[in-house]
Coordinates of C-alpha atoms and ligand atoms in Angstrom, one line a residue:
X1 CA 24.0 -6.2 -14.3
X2 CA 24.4 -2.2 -14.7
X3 CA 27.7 -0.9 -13.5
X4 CA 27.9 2.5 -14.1
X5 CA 26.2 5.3 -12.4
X6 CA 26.9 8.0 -14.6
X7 CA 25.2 8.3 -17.8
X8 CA 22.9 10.9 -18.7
X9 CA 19.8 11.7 -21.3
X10 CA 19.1 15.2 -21.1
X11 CA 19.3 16.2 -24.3
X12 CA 17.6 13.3 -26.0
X13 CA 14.4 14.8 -28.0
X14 CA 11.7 11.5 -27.4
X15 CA 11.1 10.4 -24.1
X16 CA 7.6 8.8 -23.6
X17 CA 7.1 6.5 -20.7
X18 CA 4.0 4.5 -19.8
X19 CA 3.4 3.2 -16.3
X20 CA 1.5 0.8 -14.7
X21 CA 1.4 -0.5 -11.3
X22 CA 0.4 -3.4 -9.6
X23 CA -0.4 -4.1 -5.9
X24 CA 0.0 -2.1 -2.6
X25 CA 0.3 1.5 -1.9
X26 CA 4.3 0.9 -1.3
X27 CA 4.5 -0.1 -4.9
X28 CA 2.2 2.7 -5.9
X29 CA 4.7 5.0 -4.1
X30 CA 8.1 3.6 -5.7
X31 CA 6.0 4.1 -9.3
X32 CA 5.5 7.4 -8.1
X33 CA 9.0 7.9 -6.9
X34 CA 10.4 6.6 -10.5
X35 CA 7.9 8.5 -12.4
X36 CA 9.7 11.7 -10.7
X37 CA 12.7 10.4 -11.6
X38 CA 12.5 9.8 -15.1
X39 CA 10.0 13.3 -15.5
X40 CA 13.4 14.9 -14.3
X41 CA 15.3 12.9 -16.6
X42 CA 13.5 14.6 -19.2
X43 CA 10.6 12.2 -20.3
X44 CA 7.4 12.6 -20.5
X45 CA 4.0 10.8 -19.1
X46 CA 1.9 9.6 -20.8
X47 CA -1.5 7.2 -20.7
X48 CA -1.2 4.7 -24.3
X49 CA 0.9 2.4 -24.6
X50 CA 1.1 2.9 -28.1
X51 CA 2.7 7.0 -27.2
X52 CA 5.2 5.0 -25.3
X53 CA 8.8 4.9 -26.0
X54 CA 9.5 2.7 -22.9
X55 CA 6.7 0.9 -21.0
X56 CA 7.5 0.1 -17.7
X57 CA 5.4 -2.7 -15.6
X58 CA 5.4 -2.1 -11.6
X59 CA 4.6 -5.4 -10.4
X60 CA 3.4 -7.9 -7.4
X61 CA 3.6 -10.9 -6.4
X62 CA 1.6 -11.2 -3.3
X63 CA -0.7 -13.7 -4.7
X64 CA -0.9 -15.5 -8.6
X65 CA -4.0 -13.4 -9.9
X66 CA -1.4 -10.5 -9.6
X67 CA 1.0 -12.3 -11.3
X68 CA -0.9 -13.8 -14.0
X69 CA -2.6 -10.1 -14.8
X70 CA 1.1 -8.6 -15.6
X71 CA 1.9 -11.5 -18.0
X72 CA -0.7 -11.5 -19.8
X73 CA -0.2 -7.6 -20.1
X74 CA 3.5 -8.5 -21.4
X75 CA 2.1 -11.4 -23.8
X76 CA 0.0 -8.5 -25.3
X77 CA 3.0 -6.2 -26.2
X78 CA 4.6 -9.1 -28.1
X79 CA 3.9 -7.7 -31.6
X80 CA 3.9 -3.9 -30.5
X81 CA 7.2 -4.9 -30.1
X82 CA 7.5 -6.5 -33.5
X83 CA 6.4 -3.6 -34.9
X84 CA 8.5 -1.3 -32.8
X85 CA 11.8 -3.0 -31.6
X86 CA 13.1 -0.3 -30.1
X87 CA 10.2 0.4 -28.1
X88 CA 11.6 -0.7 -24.0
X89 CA 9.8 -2.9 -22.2
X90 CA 10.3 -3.6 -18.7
X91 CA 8.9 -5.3 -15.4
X92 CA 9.5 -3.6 -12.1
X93 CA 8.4 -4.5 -8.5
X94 CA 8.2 -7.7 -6.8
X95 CA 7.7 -10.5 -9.3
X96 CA 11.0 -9.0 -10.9
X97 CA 12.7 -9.5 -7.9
X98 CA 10.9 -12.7 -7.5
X99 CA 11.3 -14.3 -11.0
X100 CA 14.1 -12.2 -12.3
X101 CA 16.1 -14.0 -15.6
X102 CA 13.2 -16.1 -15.5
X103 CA 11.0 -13.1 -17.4
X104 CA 13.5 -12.6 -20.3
X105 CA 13.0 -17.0 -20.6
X106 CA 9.3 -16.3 -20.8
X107 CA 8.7 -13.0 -22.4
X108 CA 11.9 -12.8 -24.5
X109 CA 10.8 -9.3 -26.0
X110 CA 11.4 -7.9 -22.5
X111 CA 14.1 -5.5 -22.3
X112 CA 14.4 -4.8 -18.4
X113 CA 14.3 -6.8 -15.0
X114 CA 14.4 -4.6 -12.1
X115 CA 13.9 -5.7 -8.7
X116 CA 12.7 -3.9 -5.5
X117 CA 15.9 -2.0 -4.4
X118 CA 17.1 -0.6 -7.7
X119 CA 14.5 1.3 -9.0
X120 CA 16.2 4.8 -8.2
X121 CA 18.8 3.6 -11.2
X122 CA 16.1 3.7 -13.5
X123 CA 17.1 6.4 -16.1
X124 CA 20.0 5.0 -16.8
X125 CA 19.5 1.4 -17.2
X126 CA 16.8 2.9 -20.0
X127 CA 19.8 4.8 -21.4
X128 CA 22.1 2.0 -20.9
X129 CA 19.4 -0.6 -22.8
X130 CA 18.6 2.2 -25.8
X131 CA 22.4 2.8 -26.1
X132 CA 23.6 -0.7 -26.4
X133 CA 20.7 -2.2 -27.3
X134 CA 21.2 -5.2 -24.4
X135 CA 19.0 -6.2 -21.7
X136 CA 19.2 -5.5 -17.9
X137 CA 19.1 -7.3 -15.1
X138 CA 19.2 -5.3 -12.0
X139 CA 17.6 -7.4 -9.1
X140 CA 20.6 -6.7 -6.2
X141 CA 19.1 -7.4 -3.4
X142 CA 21.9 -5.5 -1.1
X143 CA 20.6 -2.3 -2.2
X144 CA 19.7 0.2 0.3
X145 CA 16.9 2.3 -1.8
X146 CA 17.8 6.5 -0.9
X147 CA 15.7 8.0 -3.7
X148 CA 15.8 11.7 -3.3
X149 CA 12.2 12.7 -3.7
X150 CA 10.9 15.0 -6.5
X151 CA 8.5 16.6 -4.2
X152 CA 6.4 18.4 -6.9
X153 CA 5.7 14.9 -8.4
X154 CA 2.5 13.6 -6.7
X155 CA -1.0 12.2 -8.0
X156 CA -2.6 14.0 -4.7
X157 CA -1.1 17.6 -3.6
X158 CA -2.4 17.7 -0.2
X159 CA -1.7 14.3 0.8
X160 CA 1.5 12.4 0.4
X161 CA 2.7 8.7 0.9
X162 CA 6.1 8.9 2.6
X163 CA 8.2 5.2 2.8
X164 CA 9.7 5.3 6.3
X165 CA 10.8 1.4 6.1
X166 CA 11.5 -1.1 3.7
X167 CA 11.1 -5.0 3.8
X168 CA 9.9 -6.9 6.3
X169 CA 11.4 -9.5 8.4
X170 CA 8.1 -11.2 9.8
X171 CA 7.9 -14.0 7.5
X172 CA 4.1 -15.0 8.2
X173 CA 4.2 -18.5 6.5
X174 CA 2.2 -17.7 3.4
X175 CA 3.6 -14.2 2.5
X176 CA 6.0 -14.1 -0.2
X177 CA 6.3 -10.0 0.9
X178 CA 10.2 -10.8 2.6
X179 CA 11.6 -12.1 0.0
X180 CA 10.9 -9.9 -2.8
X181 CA 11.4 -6.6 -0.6
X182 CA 14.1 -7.9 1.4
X183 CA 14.9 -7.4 5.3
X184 CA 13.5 -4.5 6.9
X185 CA 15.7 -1.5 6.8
X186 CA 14.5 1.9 8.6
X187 CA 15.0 4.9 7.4
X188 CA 16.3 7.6 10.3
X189 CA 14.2 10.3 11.6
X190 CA 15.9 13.0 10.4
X191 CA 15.8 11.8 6.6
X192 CA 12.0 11.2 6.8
X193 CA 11.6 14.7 9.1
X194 CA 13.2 16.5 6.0
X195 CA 11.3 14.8 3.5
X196 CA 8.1 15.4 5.3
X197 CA 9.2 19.3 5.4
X198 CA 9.8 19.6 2.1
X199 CA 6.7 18.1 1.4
X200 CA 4.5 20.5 3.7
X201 CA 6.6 23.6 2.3
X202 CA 5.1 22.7 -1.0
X203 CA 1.5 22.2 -0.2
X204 CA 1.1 19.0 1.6
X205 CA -1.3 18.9 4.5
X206 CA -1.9 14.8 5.1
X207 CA 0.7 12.5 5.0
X208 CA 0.7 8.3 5.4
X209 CA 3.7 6.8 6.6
X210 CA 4.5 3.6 4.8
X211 CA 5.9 0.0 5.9
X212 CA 4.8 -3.4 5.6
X213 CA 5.1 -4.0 9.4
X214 CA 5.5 -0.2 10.1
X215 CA 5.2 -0.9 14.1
X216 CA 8.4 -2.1 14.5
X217 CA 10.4 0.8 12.7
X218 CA 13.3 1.5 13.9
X219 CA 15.1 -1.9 14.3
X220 CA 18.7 -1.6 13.6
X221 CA 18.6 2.3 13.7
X222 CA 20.9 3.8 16.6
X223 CA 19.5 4.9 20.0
X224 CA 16.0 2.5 20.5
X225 CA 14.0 4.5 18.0
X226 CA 10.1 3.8 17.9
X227 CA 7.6 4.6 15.5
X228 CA 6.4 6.4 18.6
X229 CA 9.4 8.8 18.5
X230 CA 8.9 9.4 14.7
X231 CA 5.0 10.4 14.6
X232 CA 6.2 12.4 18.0
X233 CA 8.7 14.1 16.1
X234 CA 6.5 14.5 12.9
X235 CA 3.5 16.0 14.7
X236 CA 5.8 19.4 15.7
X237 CA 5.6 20.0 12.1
X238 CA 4.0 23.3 11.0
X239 CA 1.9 22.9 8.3
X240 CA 1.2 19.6 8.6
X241 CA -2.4 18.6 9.8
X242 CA -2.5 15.0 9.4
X243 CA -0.5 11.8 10.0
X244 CA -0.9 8.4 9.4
X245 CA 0.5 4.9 9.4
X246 CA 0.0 2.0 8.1
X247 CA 0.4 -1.5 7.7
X248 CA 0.2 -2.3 11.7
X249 CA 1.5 -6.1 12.8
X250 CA -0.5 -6.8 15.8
X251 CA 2.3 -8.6 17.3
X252 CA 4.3 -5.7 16.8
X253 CA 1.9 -2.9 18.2
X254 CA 2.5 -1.4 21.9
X255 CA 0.5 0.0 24.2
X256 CA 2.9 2.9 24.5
X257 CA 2.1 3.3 20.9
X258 CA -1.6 3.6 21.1
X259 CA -0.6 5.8 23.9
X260 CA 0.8 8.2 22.2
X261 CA -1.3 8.1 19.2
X262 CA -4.2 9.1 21.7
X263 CA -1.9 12.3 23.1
X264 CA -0.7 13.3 19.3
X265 CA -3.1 16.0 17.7
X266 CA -2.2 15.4 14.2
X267 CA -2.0 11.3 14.5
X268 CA -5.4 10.2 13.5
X269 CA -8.1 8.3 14.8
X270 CA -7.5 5.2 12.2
X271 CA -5.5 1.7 12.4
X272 CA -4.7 -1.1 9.8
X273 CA -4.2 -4.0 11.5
X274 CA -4.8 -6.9 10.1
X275 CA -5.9 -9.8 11.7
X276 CA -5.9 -12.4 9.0
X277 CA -8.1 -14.9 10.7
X278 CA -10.1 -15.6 13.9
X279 CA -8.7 -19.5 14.4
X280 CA -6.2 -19.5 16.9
X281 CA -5.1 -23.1 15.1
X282 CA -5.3 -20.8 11.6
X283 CA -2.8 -18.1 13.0
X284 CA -0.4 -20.4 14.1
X285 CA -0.2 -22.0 11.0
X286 CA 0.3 -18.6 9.6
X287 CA 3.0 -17.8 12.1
X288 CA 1.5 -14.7 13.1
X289 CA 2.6 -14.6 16.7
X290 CA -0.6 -13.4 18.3
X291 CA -4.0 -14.8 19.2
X292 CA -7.8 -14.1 18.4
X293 CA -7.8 -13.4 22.4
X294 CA -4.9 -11.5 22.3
X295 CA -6.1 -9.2 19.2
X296 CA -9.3 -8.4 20.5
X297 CA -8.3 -7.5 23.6
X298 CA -5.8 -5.1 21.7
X299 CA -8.4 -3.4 20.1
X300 CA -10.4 -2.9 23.5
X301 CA -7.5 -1.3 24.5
X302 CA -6.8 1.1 21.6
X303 CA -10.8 2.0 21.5
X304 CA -10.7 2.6 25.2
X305 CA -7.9 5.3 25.1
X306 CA -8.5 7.0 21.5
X307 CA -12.2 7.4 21.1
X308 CA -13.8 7.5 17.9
X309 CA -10.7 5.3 17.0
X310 CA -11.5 3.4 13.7
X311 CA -9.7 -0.2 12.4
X312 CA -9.6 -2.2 9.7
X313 CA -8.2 -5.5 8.6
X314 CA -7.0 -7.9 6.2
X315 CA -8.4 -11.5 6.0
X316 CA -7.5 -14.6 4.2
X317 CA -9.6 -17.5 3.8
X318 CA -9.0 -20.9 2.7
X319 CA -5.2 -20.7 4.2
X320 CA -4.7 -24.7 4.4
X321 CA -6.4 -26.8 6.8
X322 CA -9.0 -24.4 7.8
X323 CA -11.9 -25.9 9.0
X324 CA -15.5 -24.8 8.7
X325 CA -15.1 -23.9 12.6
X326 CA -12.0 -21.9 11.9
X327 CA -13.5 -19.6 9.4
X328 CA -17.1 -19.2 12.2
X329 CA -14.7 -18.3 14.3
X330 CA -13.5 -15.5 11.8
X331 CA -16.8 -14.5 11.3
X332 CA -17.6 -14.2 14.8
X333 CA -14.3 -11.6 14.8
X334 CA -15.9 -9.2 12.4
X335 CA -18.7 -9.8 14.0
X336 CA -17.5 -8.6 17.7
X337 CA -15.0 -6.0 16.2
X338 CA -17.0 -4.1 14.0
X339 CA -14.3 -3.2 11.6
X340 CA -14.6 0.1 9.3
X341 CA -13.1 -1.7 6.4
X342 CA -11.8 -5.6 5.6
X343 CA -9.6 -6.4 2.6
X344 CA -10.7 -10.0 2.3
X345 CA -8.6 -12.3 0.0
X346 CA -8.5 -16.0 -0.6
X347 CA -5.6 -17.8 0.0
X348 CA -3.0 -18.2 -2.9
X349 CA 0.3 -20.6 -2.4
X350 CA 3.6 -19.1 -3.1
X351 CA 6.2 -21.0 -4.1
X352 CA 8.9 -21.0 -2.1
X353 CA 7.2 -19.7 1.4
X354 CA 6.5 -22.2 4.3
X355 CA 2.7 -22.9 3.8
X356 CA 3.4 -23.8 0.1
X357 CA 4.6 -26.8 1.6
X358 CA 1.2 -27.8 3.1
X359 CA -1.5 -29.0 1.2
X360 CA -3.9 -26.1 -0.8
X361 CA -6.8 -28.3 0.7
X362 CA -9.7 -26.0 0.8
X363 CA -11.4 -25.9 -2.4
X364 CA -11.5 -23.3 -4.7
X365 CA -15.9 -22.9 -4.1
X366 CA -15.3 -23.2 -0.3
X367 CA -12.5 -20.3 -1.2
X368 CA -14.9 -18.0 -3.3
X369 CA -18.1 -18.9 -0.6
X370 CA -16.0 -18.1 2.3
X371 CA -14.6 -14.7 0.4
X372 CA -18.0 -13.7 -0.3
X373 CA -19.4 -14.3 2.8
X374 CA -17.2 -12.2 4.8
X375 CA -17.3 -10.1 2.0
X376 CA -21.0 -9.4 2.6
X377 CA -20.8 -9.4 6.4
X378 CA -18.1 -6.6 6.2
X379 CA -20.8 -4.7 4.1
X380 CA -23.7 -5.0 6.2
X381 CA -21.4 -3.8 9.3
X382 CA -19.9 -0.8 7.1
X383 CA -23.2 0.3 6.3
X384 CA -24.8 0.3 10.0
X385 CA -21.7 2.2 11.4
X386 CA -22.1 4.7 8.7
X387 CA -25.5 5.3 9.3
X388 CA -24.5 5.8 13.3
X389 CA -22.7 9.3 11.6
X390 CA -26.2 10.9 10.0
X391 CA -27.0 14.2 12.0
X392 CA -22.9 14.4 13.3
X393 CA -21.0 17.2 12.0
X394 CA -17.5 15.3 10.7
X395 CA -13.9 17.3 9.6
X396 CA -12.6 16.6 6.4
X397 CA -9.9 17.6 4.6
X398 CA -10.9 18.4 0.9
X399 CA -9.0 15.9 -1.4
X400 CA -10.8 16.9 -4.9
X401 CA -13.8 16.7 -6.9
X402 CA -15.9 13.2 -6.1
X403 CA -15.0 10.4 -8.6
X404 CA -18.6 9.2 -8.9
X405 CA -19.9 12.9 -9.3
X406 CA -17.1 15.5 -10.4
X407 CA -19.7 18.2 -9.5
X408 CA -19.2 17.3 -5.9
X409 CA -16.4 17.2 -3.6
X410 CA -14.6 14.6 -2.2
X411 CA -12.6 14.1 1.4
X412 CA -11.9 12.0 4.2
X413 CA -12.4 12.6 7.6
X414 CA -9.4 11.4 10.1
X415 CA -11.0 8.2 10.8
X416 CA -10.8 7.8 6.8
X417 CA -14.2 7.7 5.9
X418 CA -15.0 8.8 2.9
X419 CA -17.3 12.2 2.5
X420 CA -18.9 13.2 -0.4
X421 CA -20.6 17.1 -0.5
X422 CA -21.7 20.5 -2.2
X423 CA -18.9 23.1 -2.4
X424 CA -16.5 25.1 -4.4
X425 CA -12.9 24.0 -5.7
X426 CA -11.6 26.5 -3.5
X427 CA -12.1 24.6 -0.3
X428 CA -9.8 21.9 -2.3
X429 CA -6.9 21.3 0.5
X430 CA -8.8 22.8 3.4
X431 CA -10.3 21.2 6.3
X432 CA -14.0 22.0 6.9
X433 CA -17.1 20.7 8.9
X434 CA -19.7 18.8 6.9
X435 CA -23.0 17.3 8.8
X436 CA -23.4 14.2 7.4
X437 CA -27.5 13.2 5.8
X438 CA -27.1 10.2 4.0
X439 CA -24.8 6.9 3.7
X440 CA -23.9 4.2 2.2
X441 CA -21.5 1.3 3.4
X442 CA -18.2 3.0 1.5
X443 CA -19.7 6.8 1.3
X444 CA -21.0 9.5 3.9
X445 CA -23.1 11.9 2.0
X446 CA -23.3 15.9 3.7
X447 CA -23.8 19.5 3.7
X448 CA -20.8 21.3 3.9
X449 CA -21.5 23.5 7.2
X450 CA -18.2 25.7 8.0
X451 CA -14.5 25.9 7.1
X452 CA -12.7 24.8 10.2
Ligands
LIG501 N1 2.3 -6.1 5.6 C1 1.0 -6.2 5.7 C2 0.3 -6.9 4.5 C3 1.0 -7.1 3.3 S1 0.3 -8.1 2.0 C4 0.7 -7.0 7.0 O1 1.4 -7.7 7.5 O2 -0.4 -6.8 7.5 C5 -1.4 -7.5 2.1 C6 -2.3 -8.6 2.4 O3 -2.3 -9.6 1.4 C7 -2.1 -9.4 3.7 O4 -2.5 -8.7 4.8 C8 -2.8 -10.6 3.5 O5 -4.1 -10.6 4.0 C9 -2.8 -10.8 2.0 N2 -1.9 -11.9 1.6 C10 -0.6 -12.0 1.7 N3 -0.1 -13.2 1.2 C11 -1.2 -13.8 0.7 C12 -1.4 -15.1 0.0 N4 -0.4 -15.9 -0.2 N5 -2.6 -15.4 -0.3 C13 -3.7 -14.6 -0.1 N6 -3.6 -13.4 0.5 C14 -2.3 -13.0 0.9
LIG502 FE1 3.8 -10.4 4.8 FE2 3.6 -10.9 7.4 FE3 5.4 -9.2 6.5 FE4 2.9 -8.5 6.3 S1 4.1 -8.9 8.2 S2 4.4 -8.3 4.8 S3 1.9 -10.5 5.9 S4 5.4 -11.4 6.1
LIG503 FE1 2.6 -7.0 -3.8 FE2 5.1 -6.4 -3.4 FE3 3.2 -5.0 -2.2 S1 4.3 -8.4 -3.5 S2 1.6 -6.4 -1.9 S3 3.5 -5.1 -4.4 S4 5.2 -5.4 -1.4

């Protein structure tokens, strides 16, 4: 375990680090969040792993593929690592939390273990390791992470992901999520409020706060603070023209939320909220503490008060014991609902969490047929509600050039579609009307028709 907090590496002349992460946009934040770091700790970015002095794995464990993927990445370092001893390796994230001492057992040319909570300590556990030459295991899980931001560090500049809680105490019976990030723990309103400025004073426009079960932030923070209160407080911002949340627990949303989402200008039209299946038998097993009744008639409700309101959701098939009924009656959910987007996954045991202990009994075909059905389902209904936008006139806010065509520019409107258009690198950051002529079930092609 590191000890001390106060070395420093300014004045080394090498730094390289390569990064890689793995999983959801809270790890893709924390990567970002270290990257900061060590850039102010003098090193420098970069995209082989063969520039590298240290190459640092973000990881997840949220299903095996995920795993598997990041050891075979360390097995292929093995004789880089021959070659170049003193080249750092180490494993970030969720599986580091999750496996720990376990990873130096299996991979014995790693050099570094660090868990969820103990990232911010990252430059000098890598000074610490080149120093002494000894590895370092740093997986406390009492941690509270504060990392003070680097705001000028960001992939996007007009957009910005903001962590306004960590952990999540839910404990849906085949998520490993709680106990690689820990409890939740909410940051205060004031602390995000001053990150968010800081942001905005350097150029941010959009911001997306982040928490795995971000509808019930504010647990254990004085005074009955809601997530409510926060976008409330968030939405005075000058500056600031878009806000957005996300991962919602359905179990966890209010009414007075979706309330004042509808009477918030900059809160957009857009909600992630999972579902996970249709079967009411399926959710129970899951431990989900809601209903396909009561999640549909949620959604009424939202889409009644905010229109244009847009929501996706997260399914898993093959969770154990779920019959062919169970997944129709998931099927009949997208159906009815009419999701903009479904992140559709099939069902992996985790050692350790409640389902593991029932049987994996839905084979791996039925798994991949189910997957792909939804999969297509989701597709068909993307494309028809896209092609309900041709001849509207949508706002977007100008993200960059397209990734398909970098002649073209690329943006989102509030209910997160994606719009793809004509225009100069000038509008980049600004929010402007485009009248959409052409879709696909991801993409809204238009004409770019006024700077708003
Ligand atoms: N906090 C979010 C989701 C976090 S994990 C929420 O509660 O909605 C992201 C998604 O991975 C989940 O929504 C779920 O659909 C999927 N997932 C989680 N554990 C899984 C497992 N063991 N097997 C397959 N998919 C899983
Ligand atoms: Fe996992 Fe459930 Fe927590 Fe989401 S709410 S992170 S699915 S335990
Ligand atoms: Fe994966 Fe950890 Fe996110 S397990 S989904 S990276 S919280």
């Amino acid at each position: 375990m590191i000890n001390s907090a106060n070395f420093t590496d300014k004045d080394q002349p090498y730094k390289t680090v390569f990064f890689e992460t793995f999983g959801c946009q809270m790890n893709k934040l924390d990567a970002e969040l270290s990257l900061g770091l060590l850039q102010e700790d003098g090193y420098k970015i970069v995209d082989k792993v063969d520039d590298a002095d240290v190459i640092l794995f973000n990881t997840c464990s949220v299903r095996q593929h995920a795993e598997d993927k990041v050891y075979s990445h360390l097995g292929a370092l093995k004789t880089l690592k021959k070659r170049h001893p003193e080249v750092i390796v180490g494993v970030l994230g969720c599986m580091a939390q999750k496996d720990g001492e376990a990873i130096f057992k299996r991979m014995p040319h790693v050099d570094l273990v660090c868990g969820t909570r103990m990232f911010s300590r990252l430059p000098e556990m890598l000074l610490k390791i080149r120093n002494h030459g000894s590895h370092v295991l740093a997986i406390d899980e009492d941690q509270i992470v504060n990392v003070k931001r680097a705001v000028t560090y960001r992939p996007n500049f007009y957009q910005a992901f903001v962590t306004v809680m960590r952990g999540c105490d839910n404990y849906c019976s085949y998520c490993i999520v709680p106990y690689v990030r820990g409890r939740e723990i909410s940051r205060t309103i004031a602390d995000i409020k001053e990150e968010v400025q800081s942001l905005v004073s350097n150029g941010c426009k959009e911001v997306t706060l982040l928490g795995q079960n971000i509808n019930s932030y504010g647990k254990g923070l004085d005074g009955n603070v809601t997530l409510g209160d926060l976008l409330s407080e968030l939405d005075d911002l000058d500056g600031l023209d878009r806000i957005r949340f996300v991962t919602s627990h359905p179990a966890d949303m209010s009414r007075d939320l979706i309330r004042t989402m509808s009477r918030l200008e900059k809160v957009c039209e857009y909600l992630h909220m999972p579902a996970q299946s249709g079967s009411d038998e399926v959710l129970k097993r899951m431990r989900r503490g809601y209903t396909a009744g009561y999640y549909r008639e949620f959604v009424r409700y939202a889409r009644e008060l905010i229109p244009h309101l847009t929501v996706a959701s997260d399914f898993i098939v093959g969770f154990p014991g779920e019959t062919e009924e169970d997944f129709q009656e998931t099927v009949q959910l997208m159906e009815d609902l009419r999701f903009q987007n479904c992140f559709i996954f099939k069902y992996s045991p985790r050692t350790g969490t409640k389902a593991a202990e029932l049987k994996d009994d839905v084979p791996d075909e039925t798994k991949r047929a189910r997957n792909l059905k939804l999969l297509e389902l989701q597709k068909k209904i993307s494309l028809e509600e896209n092609t309900k936008m041709i001849g509207k006139k949508v706002g977007v806010l100008v993200e960059g050039a397209s990734k398909s065509d970098p002649n073209r520019l690329s943006g989102r409107t509030r209910q997160n579609h994606i719009v793809v258009f004509n225009g100069s690198q000038e509008l980049v950051g600004k929010l402007v009307g485009v009248l959409i002529h052409e879709v696909t079930d991801l993409t809204l092609f238009g004409k770019l028709t006024s700077c708003l």
